[in-house]
XYZ file of C-alpha atoms in Angstrom:
244
model
C 0.029 -0.014 0.009
C 1.423 3.386 -0.962
C 1.630 6.469 1.322
C -1.020 8.143 -0.898
C -3.446 5.186 -0.226
C -2.754 5.409 3.487
C -3.292 9.170 3.508
C -6.497 8.753 1.467
C -7.999 6.257 3.896
C -6.910 8.213 6.942
C -8.517 11.356 5.504
C -11.738 9.420 4.616
C -12.031 7.970 8.150
C -11.524 11.458 9.543
C -14.270 12.879 7.393
C -16.615 10.032 8.360
C -15.864 10.453 12.094
C -16.459 14.240 11.851
C -19.814 13.864 10.057
C -20.859 11.078 12.481
C -20.062 13.281 15.417
C -21.966 16.051 13.976
C -25.044 13.919 13.293
C -24.912 12.457 16.799
C -24.786 15.982 18.213
C -27.775 17.098 16.148
C -29.948 14.200 17.111
C -28.903 14.504 20.738
C -29.952 18.111 20.720
C -33.114 17.272 18.891
C -34.057 14.640 21.499
C -33.274 17.081 24.483
C -35.180 20.035 23.053
C -37.986 18.625 20.871
C -38.696 15.418 22.727
C -37.583 15.822 26.331
C -38.520 19.479 26.341
C -35.660 20.846 28.428
C -36.441 24.442 27.393
C -39.541 26.038 28.822
C -40.937 27.898 25.776
C -43.796 29.387 27.765
C -41.368 31.020 30.265
C -39.332 32.417 27.359
C -42.494 33.851 25.886
C -43.592 35.482 29.171
C -40.093 37.016 29.606
C -40.213 38.509 26.057
C -43.734 39.838 26.592
C -42.339 41.907 29.434
C -39.937 43.792 27.198
C -42.721 46.033 25.971
C -42.374 47.761 22.445
C -39.212 45.695 21.685
C -41.082 42.402 22.172
C -41.649 41.581 18.393
C -37.923 42.050 17.596
C -36.875 40.221 20.805
C -39.243 37.289 19.942
C -38.034 37.129 16.362
C -34.382 36.803 17.502
C -35.179 34.373 20.328
C -37.290 32.210 17.967
C -34.571 32.082 15.340
C -32.159 30.750 17.921
C -34.606 28.327 19.498
C -35.630 26.971 16.025
C -32.000 26.385 15.303
C -31.803 24.074 18.440
C -34.908 22.213 17.373
C -37.618 23.897 19.405
C -40.676 22.957 17.288
C -41.534 25.776 14.830
C -45.338 25.453 15.154
C -44.982 26.040 18.965
C -42.936 29.180 18.329
C -45.285 30.434 15.678
C -48.371 29.896 17.798
C -46.608 31.866 20.606
C -46.078 34.685 18.102
C -49.665 34.736 17.199
C -50.682 34.640 20.880
C -48.499 37.612 21.631
C -48.807 39.844 18.573
C -51.880 38.782 16.762
C -52.173 37.269 13.231
C -50.681 40.180 11.260
C -47.599 41.254 13.170
C -47.185 37.726 14.471
C -46.987 36.329 10.917
C -44.137 38.607 10.086
C -42.338 37.900 13.288
C -42.743 34.110 12.573
C -41.484 34.573 9.006
C -38.460 36.587 10.110
C -37.609 33.950 12.680
C -37.918 31.202 10.049
C -35.452 33.061 7.822
C -33.087 33.655 10.812
C -33.141 29.960 11.764
C -32.375 28.994 8.143
C -29.418 31.255 8.107
C -28.033 30.093 11.438
C -28.443 26.364 10.793
C -27.106 26.577 7.263
C -24.057 28.490 8.400
C -23.362 25.981 11.147
C -24.013 23.082 8.820
C -21.564 24.529 6.274
C -18.810 25.106 8.812
C -19.241 21.646 10.458
C -19.900 19.406 7.457
C -19.104 21.053 4.222
C -15.367 20.020 4.102
C -16.142 16.403 5.094
C -19.085 16.124 2.785
C -16.909 17.189 -0.186
C -14.100 14.942 0.945
C -16.293 11.889 0.952
C -18.039 12.733 -2.312
C -14.828 13.399 -4.166
C -13.930 16.455 -6.274
C -15.877 15.454 -9.458
C -19.059 14.488 -7.806
C -18.935 17.494 -5.434
C -18.591 19.850 -8.518
C -21.573 18.200 -10.131
C -23.650 18.763 -6.894
C -22.380 22.368 -6.759
C -23.675 22.852 -10.338
C -27.025 21.441 -9.412
C -27.262 23.631 -6.304
C -26.393 26.769 -8.325
C -29.368 25.940 -10.679
C -31.878 24.485 -8.277
C -30.748 25.127 -4.706
C -33.198 27.910 -4.095
C -36.170 25.869 -5.252
C -34.959 22.825 -3.314
C -35.227 24.993 -0.109
C -38.643 26.245 -1.067
C -39.865 22.763 -1.838
C -38.664 21.233 1.386
C -40.606 23.943 3.366
C -43.789 22.684 1.585
C -43.246 19.044 2.415
C -45.010 18.131 5.720
C -43.182 16.175 8.495
C -39.599 17.371 7.783
C -37.724 19.417 10.356
C -36.842 22.697 8.808
C -33.758 23.152 11.037
C -32.470 19.651 10.285
C -32.971 20.089 6.553
C -31.164 23.426 6.692
C -28.183 21.815 8.464
C -28.019 19.349 5.618
C -28.475 22.102 2.978
C -25.502 23.925 4.646
C -23.308 20.830 4.628
C -23.910 20.429 0.880
C -23.020 24.045 0.253
C -26.273 25.841 -0.438
C -25.492 29.482 -0.311
C -26.852 31.580 2.500
C -28.746 33.812 0.203
C -30.603 30.927 -1.318
C -31.348 29.624 2.276
C -32.730 33.044 3.284
C -34.845 33.665 0.148
C -36.031 30.043 -0.066
C -37.056 30.081 3.603
C -38.956 33.333 3.148
C -40.838 32.022 0.173
C -41.408 28.484 1.410
C -42.184 29.287 5.030
C -44.760 31.938 4.275
C -47.869 29.700 4.125
C -47.016 27.802 7.311
C -45.945 30.973 9.094
C -49.462 32.283 8.527
C -51.135 28.961 9.454
C -49.528 28.417 12.836
C -49.521 32.078 13.815
C -53.150 32.390 12.985
C -53.964 29.300 14.965
C -52.028 30.672 17.894
C -53.915 33.969 17.588
C -57.220 31.996 17.513
C -56.398 29.630 20.414
C -59.369 30.954 22.436
C -61.781 30.435 19.596
C -60.841 27.748 17.150
C -64.201 28.010 15.493
C -63.434 31.510 14.281
C -63.131 32.234 10.530
C -59.339 32.913 10.929
C -58.818 29.363 12.295
C -60.766 27.764 9.494
C -58.813 29.806 7.003
C -55.532 28.713 8.569
C -56.570 25.065 8.389
C -57.570 25.371 4.734
C -54.189 26.940 3.883
C -52.402 24.189 5.837
C -54.288 21.524 3.897
C -53.556 23.149 0.508
C -49.909 23.552 1.404
C -49.638 19.873 2.507
C -51.184 18.623 -0.722
C -48.927 20.847 -2.855
C -45.907 19.621 -0.883
C -46.770 15.980 -1.187
C -47.465 16.383 -4.910
C -44.155 18.213 -5.483
C -42.171 15.551 -3.476
C -43.779 12.744 -5.444
C -43.103 14.437 -8.775
C -39.544 15.231 -7.660
C -38.988 11.575 -6.683
C -40.352 10.363 -10.015
C -38.134 12.815 -11.864
C -35.068 11.597 -9.879
C -35.965 7.926 -10.617
C -36.360 8.789 -14.330
C -33.009 10.415 -14.545
C -31.421 7.445 -12.890
C -33.073 4.958 -15.260
C -32.017 7.121 -18.288
C -28.388 7.160 -17.066
C -28.117 3.458 -16.688
C -28.230 2.502 -20.462
C -25.697 5.307 -21.182
C -23.370 4.012 -18.629
C -23.741 0.478 -19.989
C -22.979 1.751 -23.519
C -19.875 3.552 -22.333
C -18.626 0.313 -20.747
C -19.227 -1.744 -23.945
C -16.455 -1.975 -26.563
C -17.199 -0.335 -29.890
C -17.674 -2.671 -32.931
C -14.469 -3.354 -34.783
C -12.308 -2.389 -31.880
């Protein structure tokens, strides 16, 4: 075995160990915050409400940070609606969603970008970079429409794969807008869920979920179709040409 082979394997093991440690850290934080509930969101909300006129900005910043450590977004958005009403609350929720996307993407890039590129290899990493340049923004938008996926976790992954911060910010703003309204409006209507605002929010949520599920299904079929199309080409490249 040459020194280059040894260096390659050592580097590969280092990249794998670094990514594994990052994943363990993220899932440990997710369990502590989203499952075990070590952060009292209600107490945070009460403390911010006492700040007076600065409360919307304070809640936006606090929600962005809490979202980055996996405090559930619907809970934060409902608190925004409860504190500030459906109009101001929706803008606060949307601002915090963009802030969370920027924070998580930046941390994901710093923690996992180098190792992800090292494992993928230079050629494959360049192809992914080209795809991100063309479709990264809409990948972020589409992810926000698909129900059941943690926005923070997805943003960490996007960052590790090198999605630029501006795409994360714009994509989060566009893709999070419907759900920002939905959960904020439900929070504002918590005392009367039979109000027209609550029914409107539920209708928007259903429409968003349907669009997201359809987009995810179509994207999966498109990916499968590209994979099937590439297989014959790869087989042809591996076959010797007639007469050679």
